[in-house]
mmCIF file of C-alpha atoms in Angstrom:
data_model
loop_
_atom_site.group_PDB
_atom_site.id
_atom_site.type_symbol
_atom_site.label_atom_id
_atom_site.label_comp_id
_atom_site.label_asym_id
_atom_site.label_seq_id
_atom_site.Cartn_x
_atom_site.Cartn_y
_atom_site.Cartn_z
ATOM 1 C CA UNK A 12 0.000 0.000 0.000
ATOM 2 C CA UNK A 13 1.449 3.351 -1.055
ATOM 3 C CA UNK A 14 0.931 6.652 0.705
ATOM 4 C CA UNK A 15 0.590 10.077 -1.025
ATOM 5 C CA UNK A 16 3.444 12.359 -0.264
ATOM 6 C CA UNK A 17 2.735 16.129 0.283
ATOM 7 C CA UNK A 18 4.343 16.980 -3.098
ATOM 8 C CA UNK A 19 2.162 14.486 -4.957
ATOM 9 C CA UNK A 20 -0.997 15.800 -3.264
ATOM 10 C CA UNK A 21 -0.171 19.394 -4.345
ATOM 11 C CA UNK A 22 0.408 18.213 -7.954
ATOM 12 C CA UNK A 23 -2.887 16.319 -7.967
ATOM 13 C CA UNK A 24 -4.696 19.372 -6.594
ATOM 14 C CA UNK A 25 -3.268 21.644 -9.346
ATOM 15 C CA UNK A 26 -4.233 19.111 -12.038
ATOM 16 C CA UNK A 27 -7.795 18.828 -10.716
ATOM 17 C CA UNK A 28 -8.104 22.626 -10.614
ATOM 18 C CA UNK A 29 -7.114 22.969 -14.275
ATOM 19 C CA UNK A 30 -9.480 20.230 -15.403
ATOM 20 C CA UNK A 31 -12.412 21.615 -13.413
ATOM 21 C CA UNK A 32 -15.020 22.900 -15.983
ATOM 22 C CA UNK A 33 -16.320 25.531 -13.555
ATOM 23 C CA UNK A 34 -12.874 27.003 -13.069
ATOM 24 C CA UNK A 35 -12.209 27.048 -16.828
ATOM 25 C CA UNK A 36 -15.535 28.774 -17.534
ATOM 26 C CA UNK A 37 -14.826 31.349 -14.841
ATOM 27 C CA UNK A 38 -11.351 32.079 -16.201
ATOM 28 C CA UNK A 39 -12.562 32.351 -19.815
ATOM 29 C CA UNK A 40 -15.408 34.684 -18.858
ATOM 30 C CA UNK A 41 -13.034 36.808 -16.810
ATOM 31 C CA UNK A 42 -10.678 37.057 -19.793
ATOM 32 C CA UNK A 43 -13.568 37.994 -22.079
ATOM 33 C CA UNK A 44 -14.638 40.771 -19.690
ATOM 34 C CA UNK A 45 -11.072 42.081 -19.565
ATOM 35 C CA UNK A 46 -10.806 42.105 -23.379
ATOM 36 C CA UNK A 47 -14.182 43.843 -23.827
ATOM 37 C CA UNK A 48 -13.356 46.392 -21.140
ATOM 38 C CA UNK A 49 -10.025 47.150 -22.783
ATOM 39 C CA UNK A 50 -11.715 47.514 -26.205
ATOM 40 C CA UNK A 51 -14.336 49.879 -24.766
ATOM 41 C CA UNK A 52 -11.672 51.901 -22.945
ATOM 42 C CA UNK A 53 -9.588 52.167 -26.131
ATOM 43 C CA UNK A 54 -12.618 53.277 -28.167
ATOM 44 C CA UNK A 55 -13.578 55.946 -25.635
ATOM 45 C CA UNK A 56 -9.992 57.159 -25.331
ATOM 46 C CA UNK A 57 -9.545 57.388 -29.111
ATOM 47 C CA UNK A 58 -12.874 59.172 -29.538
ATOM 48 C CA UNK A 59 -11.995 61.658 -26.805
ATOM 49 C CA UNK A 60 -8.593 62.250 -28.408
ATOM 50 C CA UNK A 61 -10.122 62.817 -31.855
ATOM 51 C CA UNK A 62 -12.693 65.251 -30.451
ATOM 52 C CA UNK A 63 -9.956 67.134 -28.616
ATOM 53 C CA UNK A 64 -7.859 67.354 -31.802
ATOM 54 C CA UNK A 65 -10.853 68.771 -33.688
ATOM 55 C CA UNK A 66 -11.596 71.151 -30.799
ATOM 56 C CA UNK A 67 -15.071 69.680 -30.290
ATOM 57 C CA UNK A 68 -16.287 69.627 -26.701
ATOM 58 C CA UNK A 69 -17.781 66.397 -25.380
ATOM 59 C CA UNK A 70 -20.545 65.816 -22.853
ATOM 60 C CA UNK A 71 -24.247 66.536 -22.704
ATOM 61 C CA UNK A 72 -24.049 70.184 -21.712
ATOM 62 C CA UNK A 73 -25.297 71.195 -25.161
ATOM 63 C CA UNK A 74 -28.790 69.999 -24.175
ATOM 64 C CA UNK A 75 -29.195 73.196 -22.114
ATOM 65 C CA UNK A 76 -28.351 75.483 -25.037
ATOM 66 C CA UNK A 77 -30.993 77.329 -27.057
ATOM 67 C CA UNK A 78 -32.096 75.294 -30.068
ATOM 68 C CA UNK A 79 -33.044 78.135 -32.411
ATOM 69 C CA UNK A 80 -34.978 76.049 -34.938
ATOM 70 C CA UNK A 81 -38.633 75.332 -35.438
ATOM 71 C CA UNK A 82 -40.472 71.994 -35.334
ATOM 72 C CA UNK A 83 -43.530 71.674 -37.532
ATOM 73 C CA UNK A 84 -45.429 69.390 -35.134
ATOM 74 C CA UNK A 85 -45.210 69.607 -31.363
ATOM 75 C CA UNK A 86 -47.664 68.022 -28.949
ATOM 76 C CA UNK A 87 -46.032 69.826 -26.034
ATOM 77 C CA UNK A 88 -45.303 73.561 -25.849
ATOM 78 C CA UNK A 89 -42.372 74.426 -28.081
ATOM 79 C CA UNK A 90 -40.650 77.537 -29.414
ATOM 80 C CA UNK A 91 -37.292 78.276 -30.990
ATOM 81 C CA UNK A 92 -36.040 79.857 -27.756
ATOM 82 C CA UNK A 93 -36.225 76.540 -25.907
ATOM 83 C CA UNK A 94 -33.326 74.117 -25.433
ATOM 84 C CA UNK A 95 -31.999 71.189 -27.449
ATOM 85 C CA UNK A 96 -33.113 68.872 -24.659
ATOM 86 C CA UNK A 97 -36.683 70.100 -25.061
ATOM 87 C CA UNK A 98 -36.451 69.628 -28.829
ATOM 88 C CA UNK A 99 -35.327 66.040 -28.311
ATOM 89 C CA UNK A 100 -38.374 65.398 -26.104
ATOM 90 C CA UNK A 101 -40.647 66.888 -28.784
ATOM 91 C CA UNK A 102 -39.194 64.437 -31.309
ATOM 92 C CA UNK A 103 -39.612 61.566 -28.852
ATOM 93 C CA UNK A 104 -43.292 62.449 -28.307
ATOM 94 C CA UNK A 105 -43.863 62.554 -32.071
ATOM 95 C CA UNK A 106 -42.228 59.122 -32.402
ATOM 96 C CA UNK A 107 -44.431 57.718 -29.655
ATOM 97 C CA UNK A 108 -47.531 59.256 -31.261
ATOM 98 C CA UNK A 109 -47.045 57.706 -34.697
ATOM 99 C CA UNK A 110 -45.930 54.385 -33.146
ATOM 100 C CA UNK A 111 -48.969 54.098 -30.866
ATOM 101 C CA UNK A 112 -51.372 55.104 -33.658
ATOM 102 C CA UNK A 113 -49.809 52.552 -36.028
ATOM 103 C CA UNK A 114 -49.828 49.796 -33.396
ATOM 104 C CA UNK A 115 -53.489 50.315 -32.510
ATOM 105 C CA UNK A 116 -54.781 50.654 -36.082
ATOM 106 C CA UNK A 117 -52.615 47.882 -37.537
ATOM 107 C CA UNK A 118 -53.688 45.498 -34.764
ATOM 108 C CA UNK A 119 -57.381 46.045 -35.511
ATOM 109 C CA UNK A 120 -56.881 45.917 -39.288
ATOM 110 C CA UNK A 121 -54.481 42.971 -39.044
ATOM 111 C CA UNK A 122 -56.967 40.880 -37.058
ATOM 112 C CA UNK A 123 -59.692 41.681 -39.613
ATOM 113 C CA UNK A 124 -57.386 40.725 -42.494
ATOM 114 C CA UNK A 125 -56.215 37.528 -40.796
ATOM 115 C CA UNK A 126 -59.790 36.408 -40.136
ATOM 116 C CA UNK A 127 -60.839 37.422 -43.658
ATOM 117 C CA UNK A 128 -58.033 35.278 -45.096
ATOM 118 C CA UNK A 129 -59.787 32.211 -43.632
ATOM 119 C CA UNK A 130 -63.328 33.317 -44.486
ATOM 120 C CA UNK A 131 -65.420 30.769 -46.422
ATOM 121 C CA UNK A 132 -66.458 33.548 -48.814
ATOM 122 C CA UNK A 133 -64.152 33.294 -51.859
ATOM 123 C CA UNK A 134 -64.161 37.015 -52.738
ATOM 124 C CA UNK A 135 -63.396 38.170 -49.187
ATOM 125 C CA UNK A 136 -60.600 35.655 -48.698
ATOM 126 C CA UNK A 137 -59.014 36.527 -52.058
ATOM 127 C CA UNK A 138 -59.239 40.268 -51.428
ATOM 128 C CA UNK A 139 -57.485 39.777 -48.087
ATOM 129 C CA UNK A 140 -54.900 37.524 -49.691
ATOM 130 C CA UNK A 141 -54.004 39.977 -52.456
ATOM 131 C CA UNK A 142 -53.858 42.846 -49.991
ATOM 132 C CA UNK A 143 -51.326 40.914 -47.928
ATOM 133 C CA UNK A 144 -49.276 39.822 -50.941
ATOM 134 C CA UNK A 145 -49.228 43.314 -52.456
ATOM 135 C CA UNK A 146 -48.473 45.382 -49.364
ATOM 136 C CA UNK A 147 -46.152 42.989 -47.543
ATOM 137 C CA UNK A 148 -43.826 42.547 -50.513
ATOM 138 C CA UNK A 149 -43.276 46.240 -51.203
ATOM 139 C CA UNK A 150 -40.604 48.165 -49.274
ATOM 140 C CA UNK A 151 -41.991 50.320 -46.488
ATOM 141 C CA UNK A 152 -40.000 53.341 -47.639
ATOM 142 C CA UNK A 153 -41.584 53.084 -51.092
ATOM 143 C CA UNK A 154 -45.061 53.008 -49.534
ATOM 144 C CA UNK A 155 -44.298 56.057 -47.391
ATOM 145 C CA UNK A 156 -43.181 58.025 -50.434
ATOM 146 C CA UNK A 157 -46.202 56.796 -52.410
ATOM 147 C CA UNK A 158 -48.725 58.036 -49.865
ATOM 148 C CA UNK A 159 -46.885 61.318 -49.363
ATOM 149 C CA UNK A 160 -45.953 62.253 -52.934
ATOM 150 C CA UNK A 161 -48.559 60.492 -55.061
ATOM 151 C CA UNK A 162 -51.656 60.796 -52.872
ATOM 152 C CA UNK A 163 -51.523 63.575 -50.293
ATOM 153 C CA UNK A 164 -49.375 65.991 -52.319
ATOM 154 C CA UNK A 165 -51.885 65.727 -55.157
ATOM 155 C CA UNK A 166 -54.657 67.125 -52.955
ATOM 156 C CA UNK A 167 -56.099 70.569 -53.837
ATOM 157 C CA UNK A 168 -54.902 73.777 -52.107
ATOM 158 C CA UNK A 169 -56.743 74.959 -48.972
ATOM 159 C CA UNK A 170 -59.051 77.334 -50.861
ATOM 160 C CA UNK A 171 -60.299 74.365 -52.923
ATOM 161 C CA UNK A 172 -60.100 71.773 -50.139
ATOM 162 C CA UNK A 173 -62.302 68.712 -50.355
ATOM 163 C CA UNK A 174 -65.265 69.180 -48.026
ATOM 164 C CA UNK A 175 -66.397 66.050 -46.214
ATOM 165 C CA UNK A 176 -69.752 66.306 -44.414
ATOM 166 C CA UNK A 177 -69.334 70.068 -44.114
ATOM 167 C CA UNK A 178 -66.887 69.951 -41.202
ATOM 168 C CA UNK A 179 -63.860 67.956 -42.391
ATOM 169 C CA UNK A 180 -61.502 69.326 -45.064
ATOM 170 C CA UNK A 181 -58.765 67.525 -46.984
ATOM 171 C CA UNK A 182 -56.104 69.623 -48.713
ATOM 172 C CA UNK A 183 -52.368 69.866 -49.344
ATOM 173 C CA UNK A 184 -51.955 70.998 -45.750
ATOM 174 C CA UNK A 185 -53.431 67.790 -44.416
ATOM 175 C CA UNK A 186 -56.684 66.697 -42.828
ATOM 176 C CA UNK A 187 -58.498 69.429 -40.895
ATOM 177 C CA UNK A 188 -61.146 68.249 -38.415
ATOM 178 C CA UNK A 189 -63.307 70.049 -35.833
ATOM 179 C CA UNK A 190 -61.477 71.203 -32.725
ATOM 180 C CA UNK A 191 -62.802 70.109 -29.328
ATOM 181 C CA UNK A 192 -63.636 73.095 -27.141
ATOM 182 C CA UNK A 193 -63.795 72.429 -23.409
ATOM 183 C CA UNK A 194 -66.149 74.604 -21.362
ATOM 184 C CA UNK A 195 -66.610 74.888 -17.576
ATOM 185 C CA UNK A 196 -68.331 71.776 -16.259
ATOM 186 C CA UNK A 197 -66.202 69.358 -18.288
ATOM 187 C CA UNK A 198 -64.671 67.990 -15.082
ATOM 188 C CA UNK A 199 -68.126 66.997 -13.822
ATOM 189 C CA UNK A 200 -68.867 65.249 -17.103
ATOM 190 C CA UNK A 201 -65.493 63.474 -17.005
ATOM 191 C CA UNK A 202 -65.999 62.232 -13.464
ATOM 192 C CA UNK A 203 -69.490 61.013 -14.351
ATOM 193 C CA UNK A 204 -68.108 59.171 -17.391
ATOM 194 C CA UNK A 205 -65.415 57.515 -15.260
ATOM 195 C CA UNK A 206 -68.015 56.494 -12.667
ATOM 196 C CA UNK A 207 -70.301 54.983 -15.311
ATOM 197 C CA UNK A 208 -67.333 53.189 -16.884
ATOM 198 C CA UNK A 209 -66.251 51.800 -13.507
ATOM 199 C CA UNK A 210 -69.734 50.504 -12.730
ATOM 200 C CA UNK A 211 -69.881 48.932 -16.184
ATOM 201 C CA UNK A 212 -66.569 47.133 -15.639
ATOM 202 C CA UNK A 213 -67.777 45.802 -12.268
ATOM 203 C CA UNK A 214 -71.038 44.548 -13.801
ATOM 204 C CA UNK A 215 -69.194 42.787 -16.640
ATOM 205 C CA UNK A 216 -66.770 41.202 -14.174
ATOM 206 C CA UNK A 217 -69.634 40.054 -11.949
ATOM 207 C CA UNK A 218 -71.415 38.562 -14.960
ATOM 208 C CA UNK A 219 -68.264 36.719 -16.043
ATOM 209 C CA UNK A 220 -67.686 35.235 -12.574
ATOM 210 C CA UNK A 221 -71.336 34.201 -12.330
ATOM 211 C CA UNK A 222 -71.176 32.566 -15.757
ATOM 212 C CA UNK A 223 -68.082 30.582 -14.750
ATOM 213 C CA UNK A 224 -69.723 29.384 -11.527
ATOM 214 C CA UNK A 225 -73.288 28.716 -12.644
ATOM 215 C CA UNK A 226 -73.202 28.726 -16.443
ATOM 216 C CA UNK A 227 -75.589 31.700 -16.555
ATOM 217 C CA UNK A 228 -74.426 35.233 -17.090
ATOM 218 C CA UNK A 229 -76.110 38.458 -18.025
ATOM 219 C CA UNK A 230 -78.368 38.109 -21.057
ATOM 220 C CA UNK A 231 -77.916 40.230 -24.182
ATOM 221 C CA UNK A 232 -81.193 42.107 -23.658
ATOM 222 C CA UNK A 233 -80.146 43.097 -20.124
ATOM 223 C CA UNK A 234 -76.738 44.218 -21.423
ATOM 224 C CA UNK A 235 -78.330 46.389 -24.106
ATOM 225 C CA UNK A 236 -80.763 47.831 -21.572
ATOM 226 C CA UNK A 237 -77.992 48.755 -19.122
ATOM 227 C CA UNK A 238 -75.961 50.295 -21.962
ATOM 228 C CA UNK A 239 -78.941 52.412 -23.007
ATOM 229 C CA UNK A 240 -79.426 53.551 -19.400
ATOM 230 C CA UNK A 241 -75.736 54.518 -19.161
ATOM 231 C CA UNK A 242 -75.898 56.534 -22.399
ATOM 232 C CA UNK A 243 -79.097 58.271 -21.293
ATOM 233 C CA UNK A 244 -77.566 59.082 -17.904
ATOM 234 C CA UNK A 245 -74.453 60.599 -19.491
ATOM 235 C CA UNK A 246 -76.637 62.572 -21.905
ATOM 236 C CA UNK A 247 -78.659 64.003 -19.041
ATOM 237 C CA UNK A 248 -75.481 64.978 -17.155
ATOM 238 C CA UNK A 249 -74.122 66.586 -20.333
ATOM 239 C CA UNK A 250 -77.234 68.740 -20.705
ATOM 240 C CA UNK A 251 -77.404 69.654 -16.996
ATOM 241 C CA UNK A 252 -73.705 70.640 -17.025
ATOM 242 C CA UNK A 253 -74.391 73.107 -19.838
ATOM 243 C CA UNK A 254 -72.885 71.153 -22.766
ATOM 244 C CA UNK A 255 -69.277 71.544 -21.546
ATOM 245 C CA UNK A 256 -67.700 69.724 -24.510
ATOM 246 C CA UNK A 257 -68.330 71.034 -28.012
ATOM 247 C CA UNK A 258 -66.738 70.715 -31.415
ATOM 248 C CA UNK A 259 -65.716 73.849 -33.324
ATOM 249 C CA UNK A 260 -65.698 73.060 -37.062
ATOM 250 C CA UNK A 261 -63.074 74.665 -39.353
ATOM 251 C CA UNK A 262 -64.105 77.448 -41.693
ATOM 252 C CA UNK A 263 -63.090 77.600 -45.331
ATOM 253 C CA UNK A 264 -62.073 81.125 -46.295
ATOM 254 C CA UNK A 265 -61.163 82.646 -49.612
ATOM 255 C CA UNK A 266 -57.522 81.556 -49.470
ATOM 256 C CA UNK A 267 -57.132 79.384 -46.403
ATOM 257 C CA UNK A 268 -58.812 77.332 -43.695
ATOM 258 C CA UNK A 269 -59.296 78.749 -40.228
ATOM 259 C CA UNK A 270 -60.046 76.948 -36.969
ATOM 260 C CA UNK A 271 -60.133 73.235 -36.386
ATOM 261 C CA UNK A 272 -57.255 70.854 -35.864
ATOM 262 C CA UNK A 273 -55.010 70.049 -38.826
ATOM 263 C CA UNK A 274 -53.249 66.740 -39.150
ATOM 264 C CA UNK A 275 -49.973 67.253 -40.976
ATOM 265 C CA UNK A 276 -49.750 65.505 -44.366
ATOM 266 C CA UNK A 277 -46.383 64.078 -43.289
ATOM 267 C CA UNK A 278 -47.965 62.501 -40.230
ATOM 268 C CA UNK A 279 -51.000 61.251 -42.170
ATOM 269 C CA UNK A 280 -48.895 59.690 -44.955
ATOM 270 C CA UNK A 281 -46.473 58.129 -42.500
ATOM 271 C CA UNK A 282 -49.212 56.741 -40.232
ATOM 272 C CA UNK A 283 -51.178 55.310 -43.184
ATOM 273 C CA UNK A 284 -48.141 53.622 -44.737
ATOM 274 C CA UNK A 285 -46.878 52.239 -41.433
ATOM 275 C CA UNK A 286 -50.359 50.977 -40.502
ATOM 276 C CA UNK A 287 -51.086 49.259 -43.821
ATOM 277 C CA UNK A 288 -47.641 47.650 -44.014
ATOM 278 C CA UNK A 289 -47.762 46.388 -40.422
ATOM 279 C CA UNK A 290 -51.383 45.210 -40.760
ATOM 280 C CA UNK A 291 -50.427 42.981 -43.697
ATOM 281 C CA UNK A 292 -47.788 41.262 -41.567
ATOM 282 C CA UNK A 293 -50.056 41.051 -38.529
ATOM 283 C CA UNK A 294 -52.754 39.525 -40.730
ATOM 284 C CA UNK A 295 -50.440 36.638 -41.558
ATOM 285 C CA UNK A 296 -49.545 36.240 -37.882
ATOM 286 C CA UNK A 297 -53.242 36.052 -36.971
ATOM 287 C CA UNK A 298 -53.951 33.572 -39.774
ATOM 288 C CA UNK A 299 -51.112 31.333 -38.632
ATOM 289 C CA UNK A 300 -52.296 31.536 -35.028
ATOM 290 C CA UNK A 301 -55.862 30.567 -35.906
ATOM 291 C CA UNK A 302 -54.702 27.662 -38.053
ATOM 292 C CA UNK A 303 -52.504 26.517 -35.170
ATOM 293 C CA UNK A 304 -55.605 25.751 -33.087
ATOM 294 C CA UNK A 305 -56.783 22.195 -33.565
ATOM 295 C CA UNK A 306 -59.886 21.629 -35.682
ATOM 296 C CA UNK A 307 -61.309 19.573 -32.859
ATOM 297 C CA UNK A 308 -61.836 22.775 -30.889
ATOM 298 C CA UNK A 309 -64.053 24.170 -33.640
ATOM 299 C CA UNK A 310 -65.953 20.886 -33.911
ATOM 300 C CA UNK A 311 -66.447 20.869 -30.138
ATOM 301 C CA UNK A 312 -67.899 24.368 -30.332
ATOM 302 C CA UNK A 313 -70.293 23.303 -33.066
ATOM 303 C CA UNK A 314 -71.374 20.301 -31.027
ATOM 304 C CA UNK A 315 -72.330 22.722 -28.254
ATOM 305 C CA UNK A 316 -74.540 24.635 -30.671
ATOM 306 C CA UNK A 317 -72.361 27.735 -30.930
ATOM 307 C CA UNK A 318 -72.499 29.847 -34.055
ATOM 308 C CA UNK A 319 -69.433 30.536 -36.200
ATOM 309 C CA UNK A 320 -68.899 33.993 -34.715
ATOM 310 C CA UNK A 321 -69.193 32.709 -31.158
ATOM 311 C CA UNK A 322 -66.791 29.841 -31.863
ATOM 312 C CA UNK A 323 -64.251 32.303 -33.257
ATOM 313 C CA UNK A 324 -64.656 34.736 -30.356
ATOM 314 C CA UNK A 325 -64.945 32.301 -27.455
ATOM 315 C CA UNK A 326 -62.979 29.236 -28.582
ATOM 316 C CA UNK A 327 -60.538 29.871 -31.413
ATOM 317 C CA UNK A 328 -59.150 33.378 -30.797
ATOM 318 C CA UNK A 329 -58.410 32.893 -27.048
ATOM 319 C CA UNK A 330 -56.343 29.794 -27.821
ATOM 320 C CA UNK A 331 -54.709 31.350 -30.870
ATOM 321 C CA UNK A 332 -53.553 34.312 -28.792
ATOM 322 C CA UNK A 333 -50.935 32.103 -27.143
ATOM 323 C CA UNK A 334 -49.397 31.599 -30.584
ATOM 324 C CA UNK A 335 -49.998 35.146 -31.807
ATOM 325 C CA UNK A 336 -48.607 37.187 -28.916
ATOM 326 C CA UNK A 337 -44.884 36.272 -29.210
ATOM 327 C CA UNK A 338 -44.866 37.129 -32.920
ATOM 328 C CA UNK A 339 -46.915 40.272 -32.313
ATOM 329 C CA UNK A 340 -44.241 41.416 -29.874
ATOM 330 C CA UNK A 341 -41.636 41.339 -32.633
ATOM 331 C CA UNK A 342 -44.043 43.155 -34.953
ATOM 332 C CA UNK A 343 -44.645 45.936 -32.431
ATOM 333 C CA UNK A 344 -40.888 46.337 -31.956
ATOM 334 C CA UNK A 345 -40.527 46.639 -35.735
ATOM 335 C CA UNK A 346 -43.184 49.361 -35.828
ATOM 336 C CA UNK A 347 -41.301 51.401 -33.243
ATOM 337 C CA UNK A 348 -38.007 50.972 -35.087
ATOM 338 C CA UNK A 349 -39.599 51.671 -38.486
ATOM 339 C CA UNK A 350 -40.862 54.982 -37.109
ATOM 340 C CA UNK A 351 -37.349 56.288 -37.784
ATOM 341 C CA UNK A 352 -38.226 56.288 -41.515
ATOM 342 C CA UNK A 353 -40.353 59.395 -40.952
ATOM 343 C CA UNK A 354 -37.247 61.452 -41.617
ATOM 344 C CA UNK A 355 -37.608 60.542 -45.322
ATOM 345 C CA UNK A 356 -40.649 62.827 -45.722
ATOM 346 C CA UNK A 357 -39.778 65.419 -43.106
ATOM 347 C CA UNK A 358 -41.924 64.129 -40.254
ATOM 348 C CA UNK A 359 -40.289 65.535 -37.088
ATOM 349 C CA UNK A 360 -39.760 62.283 -35.219
ATOM 350 C CA UNK A 361 -36.811 61.345 -33.035
ATOM 351 C CA UNK A 362 -34.226 60.752 -35.766
ATOM 352 C CA UNK A 363 -35.258 63.850 -37.702
ATOM 353 C CA UNK A 364 -35.066 66.192 -34.701
ATOM 354 C CA UNK A 365 -31.938 64.474 -33.394
ATOM 355 C CA UNK A 366 -30.301 64.892 -36.805
ATOM 356 C CA UNK A 367 -30.978 68.616 -36.707
ATOM 357 C CA UNK A 368 -29.450 68.798 -33.210
ATOM 358 C CA UNK A 369 -26.429 66.837 -34.418
ATOM 359 C CA UNK A 370 -25.889 69.149 -37.390
ATOM 360 C CA UNK A 371 -26.191 72.280 -35.253
ATOM 361 C CA UNK A 372 -23.971 71.137 -32.381
ATOM 362 C CA UNK A 373 -21.614 68.567 -33.921
ATOM 363 C CA UNK A 374 -22.172 66.269 -30.896
ATOM 364 C CA UNK A 375 -22.405 63.109 -32.998
ATOM 365 C CA UNK A 376 -21.381 60.590 -30.338
ATOM 366 C CA UNK A 377 -23.715 62.017 -27.721
ATOM 367 C CA UNK A 378 -26.721 62.222 -30.072
ATOM 368 C CA UNK A 379 -26.179 58.685 -31.381
ATOM 369 C CA UNK A 380 -25.849 57.427 -27.810
ATOM 370 C CA UNK A 381 -29.145 59.143 -26.952
ATOM 371 C CA UNK A 382 -30.844 57.518 -29.968
ATOM 372 C CA UNK A 383 -29.559 54.089 -28.966
ATOM 373 C CA UNK A 384 -30.598 54.498 -25.333
ATOM 374 C CA UNK A 385 -34.050 55.779 -26.295
ATOM 375 C CA UNK A 386 -34.913 53.046 -28.794
ATOM 376 C CA UNK A 387 -33.448 50.396 -26.493
ATOM 377 C CA UNK A 388 -35.568 51.628 -23.591
ATOM 378 C CA UNK A 389 -38.754 51.683 -25.679
ATOM 379 C CA UNK A 390 -38.073 48.200 -27.067
ATOM 380 C CA UNK A 391 -37.324 46.694 -23.646
ATOM 381 C CA UNK A 392 -40.436 48.279 -22.143
ATOM 382 C CA UNK A 393 -42.569 46.929 -25.004
ATOM 383 C CA UNK A 394 -41.064 43.452 -24.647
ATOM 384 C CA UNK A 395 -41.614 43.403 -20.883
ATOM 385 C CA UNK A 396 -45.256 44.412 -21.276
ATOM 386 C CA UNK A 397 -45.948 41.833 -24.005
ATOM 387 C CA UNK A 398 -44.128 39.098 -22.055
ATOM 388 C CA UNK A 399 -46.236 39.943 -19.016
ATOM 389 C CA UNK A 400 -49.414 39.693 -21.102
ATOM 390 C CA UNK A 401 -48.234 36.459 -22.699
ATOM 391 C CA UNK A 402 -47.583 34.931 -19.272
ATOM 392 C CA UNK A 403 -50.999 36.115 -18.114
ATOM 393 C CA UNK A 404 -52.880 34.279 -20.880
ATOM 394 C CA UNK A 405 -50.612 31.196 -20.904
ATOM 395 C CA UNK A 406 -51.979 27.814 -19.919
ATOM 396 C CA UNK A 407 -51.362 26.996 -16.264
ATOM 397 C CA UNK A 408 -50.278 23.400 -15.701
ATOM 398 C CA UNK A 409 -51.745 21.607 -12.683
#
């Protein structure tokens, strides 16, 4: 029987340490971090040296300087005497506006197109199919230019604007609609509307719980009756409050339009193109999700005596949502990122306004870093929300 000497034990210990996978992974990851840190340090040092050689100051102090340029669309107060930081926020709000509008409209239109693609009616299904094939296979930038240059730019001047129903005008300056005018008493009407909405949500929730427990919920006639009562109640409050919310229609003068709210042609063209393009892709996502639900589910619904619409609403769509949501998340992220194409037609979104700031200040690295941080933050927030919703509707194993 042999005994291990102290020297042999130390050699065995070193050999085991080298062959340990955990130790090797730790060492390799540590080396990778060192290499990446050195590369980042070198890049920052070189950039700082180049800026110093060109006598360009670095840092974000330029955000407090006066911008001195105008922005054609601003949802928050804006003037040329305000700062670059404020201008950047104006561009961010415009990006969020067109992204939210495109997401909402393309979701509704995409679901309609996806369902129409599977409709038993030949004409409807073919119309939906050709819409998808035509719009999805054309570049988005081409569609933006088409709607802006070929459609909206061909509209008549304001003095010859197209009059729709006497209160909506369409011209080269965009779509002009009546402007909401808020009078004293609007707060009372708003609180009453919120109260009615809250009661309605509670009634619907109570009906849903009762249906799950007993199989009997609120009938359609009772639902319509309660809805009519709610509308009548809000109408009475509106009259008693002195009609606090009114619409002021635009007036067509000899040379121009006055009053109303005008939607910029750049915004209209961009929102239309982004919505139609995204809806075509969402339509295919919805079609794939519906076809991913087993046919036995539809047959089970029919055996229960449900109509086609009820089967789609109560059986097929809820199960298809588990397939649709992950792909819809990617589509929503694409919409946000595609909003940067608004610069092609002069829509003052984030990239357009940021580009103007970059040209005026020469702070290229800082502005690009702000773009990256902003889009990354929006994308992560969107992903977190959609992942939360996906987990909420996922099947729970027992």
